PDB file of C-alpha atoms in Angstrom:
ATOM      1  CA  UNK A   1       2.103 -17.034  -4.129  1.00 74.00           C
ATOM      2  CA  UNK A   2       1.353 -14.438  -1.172  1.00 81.00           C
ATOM      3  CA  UNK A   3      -1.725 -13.757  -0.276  1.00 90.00           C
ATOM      4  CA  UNK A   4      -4.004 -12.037   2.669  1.00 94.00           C
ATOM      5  CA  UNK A   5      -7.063 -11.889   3.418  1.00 96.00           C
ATOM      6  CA  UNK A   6      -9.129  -9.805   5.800  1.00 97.00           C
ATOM      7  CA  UNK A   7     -12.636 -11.487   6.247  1.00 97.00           C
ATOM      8  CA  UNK A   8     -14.781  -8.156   7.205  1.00 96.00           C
ATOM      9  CA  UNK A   9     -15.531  -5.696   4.655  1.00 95.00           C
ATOM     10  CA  UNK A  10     -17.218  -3.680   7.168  1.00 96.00           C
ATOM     11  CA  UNK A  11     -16.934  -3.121  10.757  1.00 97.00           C
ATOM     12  CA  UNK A  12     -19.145  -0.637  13.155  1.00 97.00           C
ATOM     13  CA  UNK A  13     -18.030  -0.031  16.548  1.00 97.00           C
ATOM     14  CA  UNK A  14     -19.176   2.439  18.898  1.00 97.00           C
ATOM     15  CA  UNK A  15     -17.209   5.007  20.300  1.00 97.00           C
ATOM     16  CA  UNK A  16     -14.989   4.432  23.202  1.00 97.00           C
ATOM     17  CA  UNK A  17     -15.247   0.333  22.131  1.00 98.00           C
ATOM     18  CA  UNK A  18     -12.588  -1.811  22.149  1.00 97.00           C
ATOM     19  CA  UNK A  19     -11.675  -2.999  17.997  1.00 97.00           C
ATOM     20  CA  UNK A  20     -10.342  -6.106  16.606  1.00 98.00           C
ATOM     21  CA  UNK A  21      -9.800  -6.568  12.786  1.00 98.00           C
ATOM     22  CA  UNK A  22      -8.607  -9.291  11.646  1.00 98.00           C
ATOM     23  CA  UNK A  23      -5.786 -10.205   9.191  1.00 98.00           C
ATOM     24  CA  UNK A  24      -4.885 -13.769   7.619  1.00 97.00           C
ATOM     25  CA  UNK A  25      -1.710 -14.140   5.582  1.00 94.00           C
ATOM     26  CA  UNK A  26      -0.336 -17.221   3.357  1.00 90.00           C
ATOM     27  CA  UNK A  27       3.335 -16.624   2.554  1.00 82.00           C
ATOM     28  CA  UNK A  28       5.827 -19.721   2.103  1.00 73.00           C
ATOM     29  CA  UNK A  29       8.789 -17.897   4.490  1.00 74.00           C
ATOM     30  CA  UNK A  30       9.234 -15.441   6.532  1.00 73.00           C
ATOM     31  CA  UNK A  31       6.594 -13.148   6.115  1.00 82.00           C
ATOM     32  CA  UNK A  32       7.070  -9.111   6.530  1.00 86.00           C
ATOM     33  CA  UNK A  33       3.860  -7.814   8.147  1.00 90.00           C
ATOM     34  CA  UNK A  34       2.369  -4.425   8.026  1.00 92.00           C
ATOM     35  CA  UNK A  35      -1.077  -2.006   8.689  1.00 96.00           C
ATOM     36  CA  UNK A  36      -1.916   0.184   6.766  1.00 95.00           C
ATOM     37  CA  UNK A  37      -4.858   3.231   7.436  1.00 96.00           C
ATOM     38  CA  UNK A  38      -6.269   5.270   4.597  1.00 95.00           C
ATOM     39  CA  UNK A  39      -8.390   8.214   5.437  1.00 92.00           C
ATOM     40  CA  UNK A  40     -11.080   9.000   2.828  1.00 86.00           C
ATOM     41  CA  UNK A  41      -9.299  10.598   0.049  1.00 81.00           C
ATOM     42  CA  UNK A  42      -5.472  10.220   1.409  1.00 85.00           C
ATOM     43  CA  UNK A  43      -2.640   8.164   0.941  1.00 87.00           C
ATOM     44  CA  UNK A  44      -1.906   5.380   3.261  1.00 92.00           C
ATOM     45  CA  UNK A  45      -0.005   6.198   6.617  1.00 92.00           C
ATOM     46  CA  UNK A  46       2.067   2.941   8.511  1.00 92.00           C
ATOM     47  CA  UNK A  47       0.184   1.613  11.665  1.00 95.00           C
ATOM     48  CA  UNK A  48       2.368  -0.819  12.628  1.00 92.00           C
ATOM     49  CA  UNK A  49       5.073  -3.454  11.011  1.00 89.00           C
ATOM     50  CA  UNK A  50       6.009  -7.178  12.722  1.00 89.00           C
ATOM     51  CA  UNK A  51       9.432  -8.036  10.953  1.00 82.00           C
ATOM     52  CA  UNK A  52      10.778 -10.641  13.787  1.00 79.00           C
ATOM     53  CA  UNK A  53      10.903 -10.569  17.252  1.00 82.00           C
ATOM     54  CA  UNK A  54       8.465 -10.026  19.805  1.00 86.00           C
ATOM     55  CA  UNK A  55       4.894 -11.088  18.595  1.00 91.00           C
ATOM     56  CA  UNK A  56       3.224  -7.920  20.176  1.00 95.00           C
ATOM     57  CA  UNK A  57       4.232  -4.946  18.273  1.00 94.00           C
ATOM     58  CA  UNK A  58       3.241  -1.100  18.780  1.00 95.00           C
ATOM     59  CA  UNK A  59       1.936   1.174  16.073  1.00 95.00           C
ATOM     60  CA  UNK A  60       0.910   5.021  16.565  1.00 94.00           C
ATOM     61  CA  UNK A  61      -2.137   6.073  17.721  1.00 94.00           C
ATOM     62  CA  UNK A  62      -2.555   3.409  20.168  1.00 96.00           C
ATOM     63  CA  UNK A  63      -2.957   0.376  17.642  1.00 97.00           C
ATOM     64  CA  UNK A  64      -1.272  -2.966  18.430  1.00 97.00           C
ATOM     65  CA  UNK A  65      -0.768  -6.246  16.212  1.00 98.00           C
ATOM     66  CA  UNK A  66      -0.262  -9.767  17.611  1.00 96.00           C
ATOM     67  CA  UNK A  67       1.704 -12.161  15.052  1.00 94.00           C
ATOM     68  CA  UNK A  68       0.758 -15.740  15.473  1.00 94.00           C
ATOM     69  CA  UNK A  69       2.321 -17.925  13.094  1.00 91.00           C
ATOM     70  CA  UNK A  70       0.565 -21.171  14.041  1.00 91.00           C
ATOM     71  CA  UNK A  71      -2.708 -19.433  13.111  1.00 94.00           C
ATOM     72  CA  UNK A  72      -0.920 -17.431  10.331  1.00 93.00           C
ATOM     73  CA  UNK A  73      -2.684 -13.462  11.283  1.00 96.00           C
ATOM     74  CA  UNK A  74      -1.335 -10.763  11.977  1.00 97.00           C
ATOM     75  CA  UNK A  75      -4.799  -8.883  13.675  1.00 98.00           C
ATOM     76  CA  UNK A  76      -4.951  -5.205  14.340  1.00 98.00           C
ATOM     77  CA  UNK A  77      -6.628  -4.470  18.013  1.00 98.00           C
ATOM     78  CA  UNK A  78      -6.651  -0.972  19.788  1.00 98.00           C
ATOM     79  CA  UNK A  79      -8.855  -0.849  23.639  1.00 97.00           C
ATOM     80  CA  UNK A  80     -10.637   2.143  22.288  1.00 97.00           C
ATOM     81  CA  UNK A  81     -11.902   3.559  19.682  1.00 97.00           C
ATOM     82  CA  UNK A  82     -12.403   7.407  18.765  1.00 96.00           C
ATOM     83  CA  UNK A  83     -14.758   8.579  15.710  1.00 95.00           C
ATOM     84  CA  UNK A  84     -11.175   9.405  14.037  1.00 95.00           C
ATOM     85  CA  UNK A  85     -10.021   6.416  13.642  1.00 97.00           C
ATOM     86  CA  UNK A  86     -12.982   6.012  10.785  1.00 97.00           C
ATOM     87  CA  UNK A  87     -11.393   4.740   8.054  1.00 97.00           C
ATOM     88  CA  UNK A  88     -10.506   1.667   5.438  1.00 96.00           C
ATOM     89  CA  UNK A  89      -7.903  -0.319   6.877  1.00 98.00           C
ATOM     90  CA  UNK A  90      -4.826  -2.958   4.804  1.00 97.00           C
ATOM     91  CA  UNK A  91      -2.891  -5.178   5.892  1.00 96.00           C
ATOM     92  CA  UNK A  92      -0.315  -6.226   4.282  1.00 93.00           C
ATOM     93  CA  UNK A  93       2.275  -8.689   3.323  1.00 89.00           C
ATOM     94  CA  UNK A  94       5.732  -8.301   2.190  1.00 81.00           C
ATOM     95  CA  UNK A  95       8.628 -10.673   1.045  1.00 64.00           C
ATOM     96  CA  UNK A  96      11.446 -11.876   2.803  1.00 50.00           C
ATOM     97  CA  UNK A  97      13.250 -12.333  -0.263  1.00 49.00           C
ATOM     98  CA  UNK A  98      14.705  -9.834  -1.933  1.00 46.00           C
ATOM     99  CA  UNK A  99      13.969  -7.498   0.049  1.00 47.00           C
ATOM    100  CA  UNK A 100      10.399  -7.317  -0.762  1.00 50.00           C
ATOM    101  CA  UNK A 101      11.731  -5.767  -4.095  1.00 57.00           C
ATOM    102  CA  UNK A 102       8.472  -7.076  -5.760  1.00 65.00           C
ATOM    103  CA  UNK A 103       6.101  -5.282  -3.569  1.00 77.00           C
ATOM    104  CA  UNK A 104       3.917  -5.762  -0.921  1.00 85.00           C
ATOM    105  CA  UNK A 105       0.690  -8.069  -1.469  1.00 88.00           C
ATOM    106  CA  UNK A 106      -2.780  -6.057   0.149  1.00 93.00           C
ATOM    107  CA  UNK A 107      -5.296  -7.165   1.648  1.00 95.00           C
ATOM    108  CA  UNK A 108      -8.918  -5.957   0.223  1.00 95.00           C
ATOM    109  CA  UNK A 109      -9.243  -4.023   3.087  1.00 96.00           C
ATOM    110  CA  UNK A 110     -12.116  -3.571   6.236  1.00 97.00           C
ATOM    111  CA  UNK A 111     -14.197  -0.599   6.090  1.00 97.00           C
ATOM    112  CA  UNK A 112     -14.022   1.052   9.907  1.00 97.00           C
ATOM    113  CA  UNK A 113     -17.258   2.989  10.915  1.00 97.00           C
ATOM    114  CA  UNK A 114     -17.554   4.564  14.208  1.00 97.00           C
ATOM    115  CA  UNK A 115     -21.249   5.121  15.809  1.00 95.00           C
ATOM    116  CA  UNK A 116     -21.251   7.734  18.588  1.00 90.00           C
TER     117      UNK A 116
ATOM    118  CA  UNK B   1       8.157  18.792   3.935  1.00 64.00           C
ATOM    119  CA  UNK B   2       6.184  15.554   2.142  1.00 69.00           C
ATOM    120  CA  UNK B   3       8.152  12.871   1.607  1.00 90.00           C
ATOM    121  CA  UNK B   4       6.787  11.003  -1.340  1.00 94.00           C
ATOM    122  CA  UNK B   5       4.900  13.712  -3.243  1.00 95.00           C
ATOM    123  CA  UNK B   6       2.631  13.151  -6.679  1.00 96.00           C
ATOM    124  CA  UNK B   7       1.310  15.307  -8.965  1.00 96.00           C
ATOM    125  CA  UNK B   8      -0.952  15.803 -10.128  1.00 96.00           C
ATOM    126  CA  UNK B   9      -3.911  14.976  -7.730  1.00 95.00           C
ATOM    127  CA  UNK B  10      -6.186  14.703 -10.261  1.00 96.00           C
ATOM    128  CA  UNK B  11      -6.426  13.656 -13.524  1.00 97.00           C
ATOM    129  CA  UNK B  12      -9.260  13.946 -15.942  1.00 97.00           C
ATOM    130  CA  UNK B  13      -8.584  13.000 -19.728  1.00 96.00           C
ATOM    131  CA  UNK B  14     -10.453  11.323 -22.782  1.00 96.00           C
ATOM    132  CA  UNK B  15      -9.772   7.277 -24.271  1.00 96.00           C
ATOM    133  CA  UNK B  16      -6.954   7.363 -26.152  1.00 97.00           C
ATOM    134  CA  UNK B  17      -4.897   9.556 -24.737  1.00 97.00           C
ATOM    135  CA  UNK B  18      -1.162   9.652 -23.351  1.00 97.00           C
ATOM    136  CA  UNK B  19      -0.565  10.636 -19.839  1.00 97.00           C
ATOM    137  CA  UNK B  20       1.952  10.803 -17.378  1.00 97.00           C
ATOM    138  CA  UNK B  21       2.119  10.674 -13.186  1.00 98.00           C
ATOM    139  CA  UNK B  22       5.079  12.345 -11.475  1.00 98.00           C
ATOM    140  CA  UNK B  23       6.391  11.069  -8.507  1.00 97.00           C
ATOM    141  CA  UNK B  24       9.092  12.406  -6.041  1.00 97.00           C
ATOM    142  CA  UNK B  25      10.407  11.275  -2.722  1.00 95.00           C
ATOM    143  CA  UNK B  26      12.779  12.769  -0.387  1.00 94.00           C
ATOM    144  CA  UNK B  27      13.749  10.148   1.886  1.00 91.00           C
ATOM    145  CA  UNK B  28      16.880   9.105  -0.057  1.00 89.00           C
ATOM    146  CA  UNK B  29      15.227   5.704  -0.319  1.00 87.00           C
ATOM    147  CA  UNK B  30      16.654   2.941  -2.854  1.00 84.00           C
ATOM    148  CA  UNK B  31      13.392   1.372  -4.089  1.00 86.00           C
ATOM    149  CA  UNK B  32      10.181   2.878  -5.692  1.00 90.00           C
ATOM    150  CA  UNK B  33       7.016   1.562  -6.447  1.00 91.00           C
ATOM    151  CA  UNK B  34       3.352   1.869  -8.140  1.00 93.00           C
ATOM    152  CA  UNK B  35       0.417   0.567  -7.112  1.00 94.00           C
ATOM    153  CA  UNK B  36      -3.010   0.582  -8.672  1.00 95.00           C
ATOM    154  CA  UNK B  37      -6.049   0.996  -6.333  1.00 95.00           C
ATOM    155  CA  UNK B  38      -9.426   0.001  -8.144  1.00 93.00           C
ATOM    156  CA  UNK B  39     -12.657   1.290  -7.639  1.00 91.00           C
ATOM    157  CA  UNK B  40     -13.275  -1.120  -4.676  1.00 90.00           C
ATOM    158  CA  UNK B  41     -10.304  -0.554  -3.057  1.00 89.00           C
ATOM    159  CA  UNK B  42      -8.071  -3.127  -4.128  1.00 92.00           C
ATOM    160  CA  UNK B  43      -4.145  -2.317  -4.204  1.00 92.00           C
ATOM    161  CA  UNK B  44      -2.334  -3.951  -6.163  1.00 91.00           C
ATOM    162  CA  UNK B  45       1.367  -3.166  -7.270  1.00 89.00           C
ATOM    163  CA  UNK B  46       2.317  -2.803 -10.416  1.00 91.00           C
ATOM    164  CA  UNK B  47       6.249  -1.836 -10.430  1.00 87.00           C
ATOM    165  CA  UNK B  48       9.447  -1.937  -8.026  1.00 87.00           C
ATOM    166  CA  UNK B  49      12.167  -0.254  -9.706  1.00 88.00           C
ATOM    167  CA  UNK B  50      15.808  -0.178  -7.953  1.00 82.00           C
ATOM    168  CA  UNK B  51      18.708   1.064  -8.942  1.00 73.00           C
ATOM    169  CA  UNK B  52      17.700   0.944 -12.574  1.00 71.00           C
ATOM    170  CA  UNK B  53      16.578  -2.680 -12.053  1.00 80.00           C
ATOM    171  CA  UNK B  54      12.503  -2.828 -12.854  1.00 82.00           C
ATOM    172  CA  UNK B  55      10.415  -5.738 -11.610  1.00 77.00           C
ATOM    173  CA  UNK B  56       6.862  -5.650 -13.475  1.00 74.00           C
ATOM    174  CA  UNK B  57       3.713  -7.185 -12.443  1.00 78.00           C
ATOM    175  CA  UNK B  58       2.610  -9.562 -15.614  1.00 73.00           C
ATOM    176  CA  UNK B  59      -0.559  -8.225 -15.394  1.00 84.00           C
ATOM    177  CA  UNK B  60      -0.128  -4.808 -16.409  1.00 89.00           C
ATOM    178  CA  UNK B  61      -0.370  -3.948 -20.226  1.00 92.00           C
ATOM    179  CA  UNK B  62       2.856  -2.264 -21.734  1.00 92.00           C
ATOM    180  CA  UNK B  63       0.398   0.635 -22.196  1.00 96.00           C
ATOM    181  CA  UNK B  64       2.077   1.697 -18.478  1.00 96.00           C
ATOM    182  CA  UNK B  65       5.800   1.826 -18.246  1.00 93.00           C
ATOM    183  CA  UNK B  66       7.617   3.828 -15.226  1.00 92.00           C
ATOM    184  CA  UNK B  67      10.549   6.099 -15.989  1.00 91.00           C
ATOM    185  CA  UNK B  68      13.537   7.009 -13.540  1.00 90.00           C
ATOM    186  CA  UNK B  69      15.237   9.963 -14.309  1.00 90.00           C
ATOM    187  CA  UNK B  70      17.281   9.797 -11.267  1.00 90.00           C
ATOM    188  CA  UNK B  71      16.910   8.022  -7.865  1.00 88.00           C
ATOM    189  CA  UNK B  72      14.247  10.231  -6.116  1.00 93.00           C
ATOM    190  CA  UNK B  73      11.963  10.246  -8.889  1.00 95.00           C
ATOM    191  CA  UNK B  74       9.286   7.499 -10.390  1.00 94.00           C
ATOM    192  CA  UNK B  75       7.576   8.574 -13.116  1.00 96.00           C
ATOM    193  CA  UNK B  76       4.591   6.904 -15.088  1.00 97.00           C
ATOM    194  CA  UNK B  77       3.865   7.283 -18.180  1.00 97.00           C
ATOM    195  CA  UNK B  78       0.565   5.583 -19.825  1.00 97.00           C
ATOM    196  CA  UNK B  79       0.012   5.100 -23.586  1.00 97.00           C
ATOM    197  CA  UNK B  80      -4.174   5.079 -25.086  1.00 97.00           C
ATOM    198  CA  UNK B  81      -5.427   5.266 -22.055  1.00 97.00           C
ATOM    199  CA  UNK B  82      -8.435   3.431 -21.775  1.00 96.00           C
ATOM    200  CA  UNK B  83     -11.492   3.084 -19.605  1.00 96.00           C
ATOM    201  CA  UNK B  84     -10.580   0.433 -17.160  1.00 95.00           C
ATOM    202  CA  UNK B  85      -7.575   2.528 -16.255  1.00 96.00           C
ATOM    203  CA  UNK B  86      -9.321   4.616 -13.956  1.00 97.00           C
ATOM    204  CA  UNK B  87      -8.326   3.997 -10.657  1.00 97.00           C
ATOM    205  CA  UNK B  88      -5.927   5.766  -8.276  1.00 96.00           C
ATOM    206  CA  UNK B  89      -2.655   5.044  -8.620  1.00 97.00           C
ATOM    207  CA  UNK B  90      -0.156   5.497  -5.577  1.00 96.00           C
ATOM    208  CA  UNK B  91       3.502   5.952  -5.553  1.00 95.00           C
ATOM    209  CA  UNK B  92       5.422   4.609  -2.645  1.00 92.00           C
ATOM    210  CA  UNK B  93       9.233   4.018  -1.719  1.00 90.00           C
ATOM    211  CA  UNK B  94      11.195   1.982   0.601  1.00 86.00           C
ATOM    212  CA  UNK B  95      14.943   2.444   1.947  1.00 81.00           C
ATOM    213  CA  UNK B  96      17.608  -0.761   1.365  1.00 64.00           C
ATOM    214  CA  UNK B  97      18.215  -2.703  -2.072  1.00 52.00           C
ATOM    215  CA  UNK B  98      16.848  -5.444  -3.509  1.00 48.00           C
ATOM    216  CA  UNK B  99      19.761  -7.459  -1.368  1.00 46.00           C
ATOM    217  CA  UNK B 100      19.361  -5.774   1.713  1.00 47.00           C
ATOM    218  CA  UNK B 101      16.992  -9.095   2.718  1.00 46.00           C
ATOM    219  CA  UNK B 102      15.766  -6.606   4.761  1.00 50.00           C
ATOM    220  CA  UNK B 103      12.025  -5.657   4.410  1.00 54.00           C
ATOM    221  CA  UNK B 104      11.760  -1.752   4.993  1.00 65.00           C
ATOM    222  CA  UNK B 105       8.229  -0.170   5.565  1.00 73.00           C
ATOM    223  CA  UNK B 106       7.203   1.414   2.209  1.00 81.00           C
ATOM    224  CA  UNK B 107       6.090   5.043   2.263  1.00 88.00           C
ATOM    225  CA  UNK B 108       3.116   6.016   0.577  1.00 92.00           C
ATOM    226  CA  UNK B 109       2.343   9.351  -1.536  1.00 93.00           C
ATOM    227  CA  UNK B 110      -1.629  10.813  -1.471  1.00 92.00           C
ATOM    228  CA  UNK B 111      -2.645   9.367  -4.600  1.00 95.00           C
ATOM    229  CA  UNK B 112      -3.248  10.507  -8.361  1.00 97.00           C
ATOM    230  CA  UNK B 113      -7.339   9.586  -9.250  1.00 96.00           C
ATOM    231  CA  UNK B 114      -7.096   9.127 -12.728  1.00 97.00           C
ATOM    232  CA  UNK B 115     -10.381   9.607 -14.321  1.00 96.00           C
ATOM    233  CA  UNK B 116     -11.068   8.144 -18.311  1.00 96.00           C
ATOM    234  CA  UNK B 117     -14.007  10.078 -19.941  1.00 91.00           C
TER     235      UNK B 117
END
C-alpha cells in the first residue's frame, strides 16, 4: 500500500528564511507526486506536481520540489519565505495505475509558521 | 468563475440525521472525488467515481454513498449521521479516465465543515 509521510508537524521560520519541508513516499511503481497548501479555512490549491522527467520541478509562488527516488522524497524548498506563505502543507501521492482512479494518499501534513 | 464549487460551507445538524453535500465542477473533468479531513488534519479519500464507475474506500460505512446525476456533479449523501462524522469533507476532480494511465493533478473545492450536535 501507498503511503507518505512528512516527519515535522510543525515548522517556524523567520521571515525572509530559506524553507525546507520534507516529504517521504513508499509506493511500489511509479509514483505521481504532488504539494499541496491549505490556508486556514480554504480548500487546497496545487504547489507543484513531479510526474516524470526532470527531478527539479517548479510550482507557483516560488516553491520548488526535488524527486529523488534512491531516497524515495519528494521535499518542498522555496529561498525565502514571506509571512503568507503561513499555512499547513500535504504532500501527496498518487497512482500510476489506473490513473490514480483510487485517489491520492496524504500526507498528515507540516504546520508552516512564519516569525517576523 | 470557481471551478469545483460545494455547498453548503457549513453544516450544522443533530445525530441521526440525513444530510447531503453538493458538489459541482466546471472543468469538464472525467473523475470526481471525496475526501474526509479529520479534526487533525488528516485527508483521507473516500470515493473516485468515473464515468459511472465508483471505487470506495473499505473504510467508510454505507451510511455515505456519492450520487452522480451527470458528469459535473458529485453529490454526497449521508444516512444517521453520527458524531464521529464531523470533519470537513472536500470534493475534488481530475481530467482523463481511469485508463488514461495518466495521473492528472486533482482540483480541490473549499470544503463543507460538517458539524454533529
Amino acid at each position: 500500500a501507498q503511503s507518505v509521510t512528512q516527519p515535522d508537524i510543525h515548522i517556524t521560520v523567520s521571515e525572509g528564511a530559506s524553507l525546507e519541508l520534507r516529504c517521504n513516499y513508499s509506493y511500489g511503481a511509479t509514483p505521481y507526486l504532488f504539494w499541496y497548501v491549505q490556508s486556514p479555512g480554504q480548500g487546497l490549491q496545487l504547489l507543484l506536481k513531479y510526474f516524470s522527467g526532470d527531478t527539479l520541478v517548479q510550482g507557483i509562488k516560488g516553491f520548488e520540489a526535488e524527486f529523488k527516488r534512491s531516497q524515495s522524497s519528494f521535499n518542498l524548498r522555496k529561498p525565502s519565505v514571506h509571512w503568507s506563505d503561513a499555512a499547513e502543507y500535504f504532500c501527496a501521492v498518487g497512482g500510476a495505475y489506473s490513473g490514480g482512479a483510487d485517489g491520492l494518499t496524504f500526507g498528515k501534513g507540516t504546520h508552516l509558521i512564519i516569525q517576523p | 468563475d470557481t471551478a469545483v464549487s460545494q455547498t453548503p460551507k457549513y453544516l450544522v445538524t443533530q445525530m441521526g440525521n440525513d444530510k447531503s453535500i453538493k458538489c459541482e465542477q466546471n472543468l469538464g473533468h472525467d473523475t470526481m472525488y471525496w475526501y474526509k479531513q479529520d479534526s487533525k488534519k488528516f485527508l483521507k479519500i473516500m470515493f473516485s467515481y468515473n464515468n459511472k464507475e465508483l471505487i470506495i474506500n473499505e473504510t467508510v460505512p454505507n451510511r455515505f454513498s456519492p450520487k452522480s446525476p451527470d458528469k459535473a456533479h458529485l453529490n454526497l449523501h449521508i444516512n444517521s449521521l453520527e458524531l464521529g462524522d464531523s470533519a470537513v469533507y472536500f470534493c475534488a476532480s481530475s481530467q482523463g479516465g481511469w485508463d488514461s494511465h495518466s495521473n492528472q493533478p486533482q482540483h480541490f473545492g473549499d470544503g463543507t465543515r460538517l458539524s454533529i450536535l
